Amino acid sequence: MKVRRRMFTSLVAGMLLTASAQAAWAAGPMTERVRELANTHASEKVDVIVSYREMPDQAEAARTKALGASTYRSYGRLPMRAMRIPGHALERLANGKGVSFVAEDGVVEANTWNARRAANFPDGDSINKQFAGEGVRVAVIDSGGFDHDDNTGASRSNSAHYQYGFRNGKFSTPINGSGSLVPGFNSDAFSDDFGHGTHVEGIISGNSNGSKGGQTMGIAAGVGLLSMHVLDGEGRGVASDLIAALDWLLQFGDAFDVKVVNLSLGKAVESEAALDPLVQAVEALWDAGFVVVASAGNYGRDGHFTITSPGISRKIITVGSITDNGTGADLSDDYVSTYSSRGPTLFDHVLKPDLVAPGNRVVASTPEVAKLRGDMPGRVMLCDTRRCEHDYLEISGTSMAAAVVSGAVARMLSKDPSLSPATVKARLMRSARKLAGDPTVTGAGVLDIDAAMNDTGVVTGDALSPMMALGTAPDGSTVIAVE
């Protein structure tokens, strides 16, 4: 594939940045941001996430305490610790025995239906219409969930809807006083001050109880939901709380029948994927058999290399957004949304997104009181008051596109529960409706739910997203080689 000059320039810039960053890391296993904090905040305490090669022991706890660090997050399955430590001690922390990498406990943010036709929703005579996610629970790690009429699950086989919170160090286990694991035990009251999580859940599982003509029907109305609260009323949180939710799923997700994990959020990329604690956490989930779906980010207007973490992982499914012009069966005028983040990934040059899905002007459930609703009063769509109490909101973003794909995955697993995460990813990409253009923008193409559910291919291995590199064609022209 020949490369347009603008794309070639972007790739070269990315490679120069990689070389620069690698040279800086040679002095110690930490991100450039942590190194900066060590120099500029020497007398102040900073929040970091420390990754270890294996679970840290008491000797390491004593060592970090001697450095002036206090641990505010430890994890049951992930070899990591989140700690507050003086800037001047960061270098000694990073050089400790068994330390793999030190990263800032950075900010994660929410990535804020004509869609059903654009994604080829199984309808009409499709045999796949009968598989609506029954027997599957989707964990939505977001700003919480409001018990909207559409999201209650009253018509589902696994109708229970639970919420657990992880903000500000919280970690509630579903273990009762007798030591038994009981789904729902210690769960929280439903709440979503921002409104993003409720909207994402509605896209995935909305049963359209409150809308006229079923216009707000979610992609997989038969699934169960698990709301995991990590973002605040502004749609912001910290990586350590998000990692705590992922660690919780490693411990208890199977007991809740969670099979799909939706991450309609992201953070800035500060290192290669292999060193990123958030990527390590989502890949641990993937390896444990959970299908992880992440939004690509909403930074497409800034050009290439704008995929956010954890979407930079080669294993998980990263989703960009397509804008459907609402012209019915005519899909020729659909295009990748201008805000949808472009690949390849920073540092590693992984070809992302993996695919794109409808994410523009998607209508789904909203809490009766939430910041997003107040910010966009013109986007509120009133429910049918004869059938519901709560309303709907129209939002655009790769968050919405990721939710559409999570719903599609739930339908695939409802039809065949034996599918591995790698097979699910491969089927989604292989069956996608192809789009002309740069694959670092379009990915494998547009989600085709019916085709993905009909695909019978099986993958042995990881189904890793391909790497990209510059090469030279026989005629001497510059090309991008995909490995």
mmCIF file with all atom_site columns, C-alpha atoms in Angstrom, residues 112-272:
data_model
loop_
_atom_site.group_PDB
_atom_site.id
_atom_site.type_symbol
_atom_site.label_atom_id
_atom_site.label_alt_id
_atom_site.label_comp_id
_atom_site.label_asym_id
_atom_site.label_entity_id
_atom_site.label_seq_id
_atom_site.pdbx_PDB_ins_code
_atom_site.Cartn_x
_atom_site.Cartn_y
_atom_site.Cartn_z
_atom_site.occupancy
_atom_site.B_iso_or_equiv
_atom_site.pdbx_formal_charge
_atom_site.auth_seq_id
_atom_site.auth_comp_id
_atom_site.auth_asym_id
_atom_site.auth_atom_id
_atom_site.pdbx_PDB_model_num
ATOM 1   C CA . THR A 1 112 ? -18.172 11.048  25.018 1.00 0.00 ? 112 THR A CA 1
ATOM 2   C CA . TRP A 1 113 ? -30.033 5.031   15.832 1.00 0.00 ? 113 TRP A CA 1
ATOM 3   C CA . ASN A 1 114 ? -29.977 5.006   12.676 1.00 0.00 ? 114 ASN A CA 1
ATOM 4   C CA . ALA A 1 115 ? -27.290 2.734   14.047 1.00 0.00 ? 115 ALA A CA 1
ATOM 5   C CA . ARG A 1 116 ? -29.224 -0.524  13.962 1.00 0.00 ? 116 ARG A CA 1
ATOM 6   C CA . ARG A 1 117 ? -29.410 -0.569  10.185 1.00 0.00 ? 117 ARG A CA 1
ATOM 7   C CA . ALA A 1 118 ? -25.819 0.579   9.742  1.00 0.00 ? 118 ALA A CA 1
ATOM 8   C CA . ALA A 1 119 ? -24.579 -2.265  11.968 1.00 0.00 ? 119 ALA A CA 1
ATOM 9   C CA . ASN A 1 120 ? -26.819 -4.828  10.197 1.00 0.00 ? 120 ASN A CA 1
ATOM 10  C CA . PHE A 1 121 ? -28.804 -5.655  13.319 1.00 0.00 ? 121 PHE A CA 1
ATOM 11  C CA . PRO A 1 122 ? -30.328 -9.177  13.071 1.00 0.00 ? 122 PRO A CA 1
ATOM 12  C CA . ASP A 1 123 ? -33.938 -8.538  12.221 1.00 0.00 ? 123 ASP A CA 1
ATOM 13  C CA . GLY A 1 124 ? -36.620 -9.679  9.827  1.00 0.00 ? 124 GLY A CA 1
ATOM 14  C CA . ASP A 1 125 ? -35.986 -13.279 8.765  1.00 0.00 ? 125 ASP A CA 1
ATOM 15  C CA . SER A 1 126 ? -32.512 -13.555 10.301 1.00 0.00 ? 126 SER A CA 1
ATOM 16  C CA . ILE A 1 127 ? -32.083 -16.701 12.382 1.00 0.00 ? 127 ILE A CA 1
ATOM 17  C CA . ASN A 1 128 ? -29.892 -14.647 14.719 1.00 0.00 ? 128 ASN A CA 1
ATOM 18  C CA . LYS A 1 129 ? -32.837 -12.551 15.872 1.00 0.00 ? 129 LYS A CA 1
ATOM 19  C CA . GLN A 1 130 ? -33.554 -15.122 18.590 1.00 0.00 ? 130 GLN A CA 1
ATOM 20  C CA . PHE A 1 131 ? -30.160 -14.620 20.295 1.00 0.00 ? 131 PHE A CA 1
ATOM 21  C CA . ALA A 1 132 ? -30.394 -11.383 22.278 1.00 0.00 ? 132 ALA A CA 1
ATOM 22  C CA . GLY A 1 133 ? -27.681 -11.937 24.877 1.00 0.00 ? 133 GLY A CA 1
ATOM 23  C CA . GLU A 1 134 ? -29.495 -14.348 27.172 1.00 0.00 ? 134 GLU A CA 1
ATOM 24  C CA . GLY A 1 135 ? -27.128 -16.011 29.629 1.00 0.00 ? 135 GLY A CA 1
ATOM 25  C CA . VAL A 1 136 ? -24.532 -13.255 29.258 1.00 0.00 ? 136 VAL A CA 1
ATOM 26  C CA . ARG A 1 137 ? -23.725 -10.444 31.668 1.00 0.00 ? 137 ARG A CA 1
ATOM 27  C CA . VAL A 1 138 ? -21.887 -7.326  30.519 1.00 0.00 ? 138 VAL A CA 1
ATOM 28  C CA . ALA A 1 139 ? -19.779 -5.392  33.009 1.00 0.00 ? 139 ALA A CA 1
ATOM 29  C CA . VAL A 1 140 ? -19.920 -1.677  32.210 1.00 0.00 ? 140 VAL A CA 1
ATOM 30  C CA . ILE A 1 141 ? -17.012 0.142   33.879 1.00 0.00 ? 141 ILE A CA 1
ATOM 31  C CA . ASP A 1 142 ? -18.093 3.756   33.795 1.00 0.00 ? 142 ASP A CA 1
ATOM 32  C CA . SER A 1 143 ? -19.841 6.470   35.823 1.00 0.00 ? 143 SER A CA 1
ATOM 33  C CA . GLY A 1 144 ? -22.315 4.084   37.426 1.00 0.00 ? 144 GLY A CA 1
ATOM 34  C CA . GLY A 1 145 ? -25.795 3.151   36.339 1.00 0.00 ? 145 GLY A CA 1
ATOM 35  C CA . PHE A 1 146 ? -29.246 4.553   36.967 1.00 0.00 ? 146 PHE A CA 1
ATOM 36  C CA . ASP A 1 147 ? -32.140 2.093   37.210 1.00 0.00 ? 147 ASP A CA 1
ATOM 37  C CA . HIS A 1 148 ? -33.873 3.430   34.104 1.00 0.00 ? 148 HIS A CA 1
ATOM 38  C CA . ASP A 1 149 ? -37.029 1.727   32.844 1.00 0.00 ? 149 ASP A CA 1
ATOM 39  C CA . ASP A 1 150 ? -35.124 0.415   29.826 1.00 0.00 ? 150 ASP A CA 1
ATOM 40  C CA . ASN A 1 151 ? -32.223 -0.969  31.864 1.00 0.00 ? 151 ASN A CA 1
ATOM 41  C CA . THR A 1 152 ? -34.008 -2.861  34.642 1.00 0.00 ? 152 THR A CA 1
ATOM 42  C CA . GLY A 1 153 ? -33.881 -6.183  32.821 1.00 0.00 ? 153 GLY A CA 1
ATOM 43  C CA . ALA A 1 154 ? -37.417 -7.195  33.739 1.00 0.00 ? 154 ALA A CA 1
ATOM 44  C CA . SER A 1 155 ? -37.790 -9.156  30.498 1.00 0.00 ? 155 SER A CA 1
ATOM 45  C CA . ARG A 1 156 ? -34.421 -10.913 30.726 1.00 0.00 ? 156 ARG A CA 1
ATOM 46  C CA . SER A 1 157 ? -33.533 -14.434 31.739 1.00 0.00 ? 157 SER A CA 1
ATOM 47  C CA . ASN A 1 158 ? -30.748 -13.045 33.955 1.00 0.00 ? 158 ASN A CA 1
ATOM 48  C CA . SER A 1 159 ? -32.575 -9.907  34.987 1.00 0.00 ? 159 SER A CA 1
ATOM 49  C CA . ALA A 1 160 ? -30.662 -8.942  38.134 1.00 0.00 ? 160 ALA A CA 1
ATOM 50  C CA . HIS A 1 161 ? -28.813 -5.662  37.727 1.00 0.00 ? 161 HIS A CA 1
ATOM 51  C CA . TYR A 1 162 ? -26.052 -4.930  40.269 1.00 0.00 ? 162 TYR A CA 1
ATOM 52  C CA . GLN A 1 163 ? -23.766 -2.000  40.948 1.00 0.00 ? 163 GLN A CA 1
ATOM 53  C CA . TYR A 1 164 ? -20.409 -1.899  42.757 1.00 0.00 ? 164 TYR A CA 1
ATOM 54  C CA . GLY A 1 165 ? -18.355 1.216   43.413 1.00 0.00 ? 165 GLY A CA 1
ATOM 55  C CA . PHE A 1 166 ? -14.558 1.640   43.218 1.00 0.00 ? 166 PHE A CA 1
ATOM 56  C CA . ARG A 1 167 ? -13.990 5.362   43.562 1.00 0.00 ? 167 ARG A CA 1
ATOM 57  C CA . ASN A 1 168 ? -11.709 6.788   46.245 1.00 0.00 ? 168 ASN A CA 1
ATOM 58  C CA . GLY A 1 169 ? -10.304 3.448   47.334 1.00 0.00 ? 169 GLY A CA 1
ATOM 59  C CA . LYS A 1 170 ? -13.603 1.599   47.671 1.00 0.00 ? 170 LYS A CA 1
ATOM 60  C CA . PHE A 1 171 ? -13.617 -2.165  47.059 1.00 0.00 ? 171 PHE A CA 1
ATOM 61  C CA . SER A 1 172 ? -16.708 -4.082  48.196 1.00 0.00 ? 172 SER A CA 1
ATOM 62  C CA . THR A 1 173 ? -16.510 -7.861  48.000 1.00 0.00 ? 173 THR A CA 1
ATOM 63  C CA . PRO A 1 174 ? -19.631 -9.996  47.412 1.00 0.00 ? 174 PRO A CA 1
ATOM 64  C CA . ILE A 1 175 ? -18.605 -12.242 50.313 1.00 0.00 ? 175 ILE A CA 1
ATOM 65  C CA . ASN A 1 176 ? -21.141 -12.634 53.125 1.00 0.00 ? 176 ASN A CA 1
ATOM 66  C CA . GLY A 1 177 ? -20.461 -13.181 56.829 1.00 0.00 ? 177 GLY A CA 1
ATOM 67  C CA . SER A 1 178 ? -20.223 -16.930 56.303 1.00 0.00 ? 178 SER A CA 1
ATOM 68  C CA . GLY A 1 179 ? -17.502 -16.527 53.719 1.00 0.00 ? 179 GLY A CA 1
ATOM 69  C CA . SER A 1 180 ? -19.755 -17.429 50.795 1.00 0.00 ? 180 SER A CA 1
ATOM 70  C CA . LEU A 1 181 ? -19.645 -15.600 47.482 1.00 0.00 ? 181 LEU A CA 1
ATOM 71  C CA . VAL A 1 182 ? -23.154 -14.274 46.836 1.00 0.00 ? 182 VAL A CA 1
ATOM 72  C CA . PRO A 1 183 ? -23.808 -12.202 43.672 1.00 0.00 ? 183 PRO A CA 1
ATOM 73  C CA . GLY A 1 184 ? -25.346 -8.919  44.744 1.00 0.00 ? 184 GLY A CA 1
ATOM 74  C CA . PHE A 1 185 ? -24.096 -9.025  48.327 1.00 0.00 ? 185 PHE A CA 1
ATOM 75  C CA . ASN A 1 186 ? -22.585 -5.670  49.408 1.00 0.00 ? 186 ASN A CA 1
ATOM 76  C CA . SER A 1 187 ? -23.809 -4.071  46.186 1.00 0.00 ? 187 SER A CA 1
ATOM 77  C CA . ASP A 1 188 ? -24.504 -0.322  46.028 1.00 0.00 ? 188 ASP A CA 1
ATOM 78  C CA . ALA A 1 189 ? -27.628 1.663   45.353 1.00 0.00 ? 189 ALA A CA 1
ATOM 79  C CA . PHE A 1 190 ? -27.857 2.700   41.700 1.00 0.00 ? 190 PHE A CA 1
ATOM 80  C CA . SER A 1 191 ? -26.393 6.120   40.982 1.00 0.00 ? 191 SER A CA 1
ATOM 81  C CA . ASP A 1 192 ? -24.912 7.925   37.990 1.00 0.00 ? 192 ASP A CA 1
ATOM 82  C CA . ASP A 1 193 ? -24.308 11.632  38.540 1.00 0.00 ? 193 ASP A CA 1
ATOM 83  C CA . PHE A 1 194 ? -22.673 12.059  35.135 1.00 0.00 ? 194 PHE A CA 1
ATOM 84  C CA . GLY A 1 195 ? -25.133 10.019  33.050 1.00 0.00 ? 195 GLY A CA 1
ATOM 85  C CA . HIS A 1 196 ? -22.605 8.420   30.727 1.00 0.00 ? 196 HIS A CA 1
ATOM 86  C CA . GLY A 1 197 ? -22.717 4.910   32.193 1.00 0.00 ? 197 GLY A CA 1
ATOM 87  C CA . THR A 1 198 ? -26.525 4.776   32.052 1.00 0.00 ? 198 THR A CA 1
ATOM 88  C CA . HIS A 1 199 ? -26.467 5.794   28.389 1.00 0.00 ? 199 HIS A CA 1
ATOM 89  C CA . VAL A 1 200 ? -23.847 3.161   27.530 1.00 0.00 ? 200 VAL A CA 1
ATOM 90  C CA . GLU A 1 201 ? -25.887 0.499   29.332 1.00 0.00 ? 201 GLU A CA 1
ATOM 91  C CA . GLY A 1 202 ? -28.988 1.528   27.416 1.00 0.00 ? 202 GLY A CA 1
ATOM 92  C CA . ILE A 1 203 ? -27.181 1.089   24.081 1.00 0.00 ? 203 ILE A CA 1
ATOM 93  C CA . ILE A 1 204 ? -26.053 -2.372  25.103 1.00 0.00 ? 204 ILE A CA 1
ATOM 94  C CA . SER A 1 205 ? -29.210 -3.700  26.731 1.00 0.00 ? 205 SER A CA 1
ATOM 95  C CA . GLY A 1 206 ? -32.115 -1.244  26.526 1.00 0.00 ? 206 GLY A CA 1
ATOM 96  C CA . ASN A 1 207 ? -35.440 -3.049  26.221 1.00 0.00 ? 207 ASN A CA 1
ATOM 97  C CA . SER A 1 208 ? -37.294 0.037   24.879 1.00 0.00 ? 208 SER A CA 1
ATOM 98  C CA . ASN A 1 209 ? -39.958 -0.229  27.583 1.00 0.00 ? 209 ASN A CA 1
ATOM 99  C CA . GLY A 1 210 ? -40.226 3.521   27.722 1.00 0.00 ? 210 GLY A CA 1
ATOM 100 C CA . SER A 1 211 ? -40.056 4.544   24.070 1.00 0.00 ? 211 SER A CA 1
ATOM 101 C CA . LYS A 1 212 ? -42.618 4.714   21.327 1.00 0.00 ? 212 LYS A CA 1
ATOM 102 C CA . GLY A 1 213 ? -42.308 2.014   18.702 1.00 0.00 ? 213 GLY A CA 1
ATOM 103 C CA . GLY A 1 214 ? -39.250 0.414   20.283 1.00 0.00 ? 214 GLY A CA 1
ATOM 104 C CA . GLN A 1 215 ? -36.944 3.109   18.890 1.00 0.00 ? 215 GLN A CA 1
ATOM 105 C CA . THR A 1 216 ? -34.544 2.846   21.845 1.00 0.00 ? 216 THR A CA 1
ATOM 106 C CA . MET A 1 217 ? -34.118 -0.923  21.724 1.00 0.00 ? 217 MET A CA 1
ATOM 107 C CA . GLY A 1 218 ? -30.553 -1.853  22.683 1.00 0.00 ? 218 GLY A CA 1
ATOM 108 C CA . ILE A 1 219 ? -28.329 -4.209  20.742 1.00 0.00 ? 219 ILE A CA 1
ATOM 109 C CA . ALA A 1 220 ? -28.711 -7.137  23.186 1.00 0.00 ? 220 ALA A CA 1
ATOM 110 C CA . ALA A 1 221 ? -31.877 -6.644  25.209 1.00 0.00 ? 221 ALA A CA 1
ATOM 111 C CA . GLY A 1 222 ? -31.516 -10.066 26.841 1.00 0.00 ? 222 GLY A CA 1
ATOM 112 C CA . VAL A 1 223 ? -28.252 -9.462  28.697 1.00 0.00 ? 223 VAL A CA 1
ATOM 113 C CA . GLY A 1 224 ? -27.728 -8.836  32.389 1.00 0.00 ? 224 GLY A CA 1
ATOM 114 C CA . LEU A 1 225 ? -25.788 -5.783  33.577 1.00 0.00 ? 225 LEU A CA 1
ATOM 115 C CA . LEU A 1 226 ? -23.095 -5.165  36.148 1.00 0.00 ? 226 LEU A CA 1
ATOM 116 C CA . SER A 1 227 ? -22.492 -1.439  36.708 1.00 0.00 ? 227 SER A CA 1
ATOM 117 C CA . MET A 1 228 ? -18.984 -0.701  37.968 1.00 0.00 ? 228 MET A CA 1
ATOM 118 C CA . HIS A 1 229 ? -18.634 2.861   39.235 1.00 0.00 ? 229 HIS A CA 1
ATOM 119 C CA . VAL A 1 230 ? -15.187 4.414   38.606 1.00 0.00 ? 230 VAL A CA 1
ATOM 120 C CA . LEU A 1 231 ? -15.949 7.871   37.139 1.00 0.00 ? 231 LEU A CA 1
ATOM 121 C CA . ASP A 1 232 ? -17.261 10.892  39.039 1.00 0.00 ? 232 ASP A CA 1
ATOM 122 C CA . GLY A 1 233 ? -20.000 13.395  38.251 1.00 0.00 ? 233 GLY A CA 1
ATOM 123 C CA . GLU A 1 234 ? -17.711 15.092  35.726 1.00 0.00 ? 234 GLU A CA 1
ATOM 124 C CA . GLY A 1 235 ? -16.904 11.850  33.903 1.00 0.00 ? 235 GLY A CA 1
ATOM 125 C CA . ARG A 1 236 ? -13.390 11.644  35.322 1.00 0.00 ? 236 ARG A CA 1
ATOM 126 C CA . GLY A 1 237 ? -11.542 9.139   37.478 1.00 0.00 ? 237 GLY A CA 1
ATOM 127 C CA . VAL A 1 238 ? -8.090  7.741   38.138 1.00 0.00 ? 238 VAL A CA 1
ATOM 128 C CA . ALA A 1 239 ? -6.397  4.701   36.660 1.00 0.00 ? 239 ALA A CA 1
ATOM 129 C CA . SER A 1 240 ? -5.901  2.987   40.031 1.00 0.00 ? 240 SER A CA 1
ATOM 130 C CA . ASP A 1 241 ? -9.676  2.870   40.643 1.00 0.00 ? 241 ASP A CA 1
ATOM 131 C CA . LEU A 1 242 ? -10.263 1.527   37.140 1.00 0.00 ? 242 LEU A CA 1
ATOM 132 C CA . ILE A 1 243 ? -7.607  -1.145  37.701 1.00 0.00 ? 243 ILE A CA 1
ATOM 133 C CA . ALA A 1 244 ? -9.342  -2.043  40.996 1.00 0.00 ? 244 ALA A CA 1
ATOM 134 C CA . ALA A 1 245 ? -12.554 -2.743  39.053 1.00 0.00 ? 245 ALA A CA 1
ATOM 135 C CA . LEU A 1 246 ? -10.634 -4.944  36.615 1.00 0.00 ? 246 LEU A CA 1
ATOM 136 C CA . ASP A 1 247 ? -8.967  -6.760  39.511 1.00 0.00 ? 247 ASP A CA 1
ATOM 137 C CA . TRP A 1 248 ? -12.428 -7.287  41.093 1.00 0.00 ? 248 TRP A CA 1
ATOM 138 C CA . LEU A 1 249 ? -13.619 -8.918  37.879 1.00 0.00 ? 249 LEU A CA 1
ATOM 139 C CA . LEU A 1 250 ? -10.636 -11.272 37.896 1.00 0.00 ? 250 LEU A CA 1
ATOM 140 C CA . GLN A 1 251 ? -11.705 -12.395 41.366 1.00 0.00 ? 251 GLN A CA 1
ATOM 141 C CA . PHE A 1 252 ? -15.502 -12.389 41.128 1.00 0.00 ? 252 PHE A CA 1
ATOM 142 C CA . GLY A 1 253 ? -16.541 -11.896 37.493 1.00 0.00 ? 253 GLY A CA 1
ATOM 143 C CA . ASP A 1 254 ? -17.152 -15.569 36.774 1.00 0.00 ? 254 ASP A CA 1
ATOM 144 C CA . ALA A 1 255 ? -19.552 -15.842 39.727 1.00 0.00 ? 255 ALA A CA 1
ATOM 145 C CA . PHE A 1 256 ? -21.645 -13.058 38.161 1.00 0.00 ? 256 PHE A CA 1
ATOM 146 C CA . ASP A 1 257 ? -21.551 -14.736 34.719 1.00 0.00 ? 257 ASP A CA 1
ATOM 147 C CA . VAL A 1 258 ? -19.710 -11.738 33.295 1.00 0.00 ? 258 VAL A CA 1
ATOM 148 C CA . LYS A 1 259 ? -18.452 -12.542 29.803 1.00 0.00 ? 259 LYS A CA 1
ATOM 149 C CA . VAL A 1 260 ? -18.063 -9.069  28.275 1.00 0.00 ? 260 VAL A CA 1
ATOM 150 C CA . VAL A 1 261 ? -16.370 -5.993  29.739 1.00 0.00 ? 261 VAL A CA 1
ATOM 151 C CA . ASN A 1 262 ? -17.168 -2.578  28.229 1.00 0.00 ? 262 ASN A CA 1
ATOM 152 C CA . LEU A 1 263 ? -14.696 0.291   28.650 1.00 0.00 ? 263 LEU A CA 1
ATOM 153 C CA . SER A 1 264 ? -16.145 3.421   27.074 1.00 0.00 ? 264 SER A CA 1
ATOM 154 C CA . LEU A 1 265 ? -13.346 5.512   28.537 1.00 0.00 ? 265 LEU A CA 1
ATOM 155 C CA . GLY A 1 266 ? -9.629  6.071   28.128 1.00 0.00 ? 266 GLY A CA 1
ATOM 156 C CA . LYS A 1 267 ? -6.513  7.891   29.256 1.00 0.00 ? 267 LYS A CA 1
ATOM 157 C CA . ALA A 1 268 ? -3.465  9.468   27.686 1.00 0.00 ? 268 ALA A CA 1
ATOM 158 C CA . VAL A 1 269 ? -0.776  7.129   26.375 1.00 0.00 ? 269 VAL A CA 1
ATOM 159 C CA . GLU A 1 270 ? 2.546   7.626   28.170 1.00 0.00 ? 270 GLU A CA 1
ATOM 160 C CA . SER A 1 271 ? 4.466   4.451   27.399 1.00 0.00 ? 271 SER A CA 1
ATOM 161 C CA . GLU A 1 272 ? 4.630   1.362   25.262 1.00 0.00 ? 272 GLU A CA 1
#
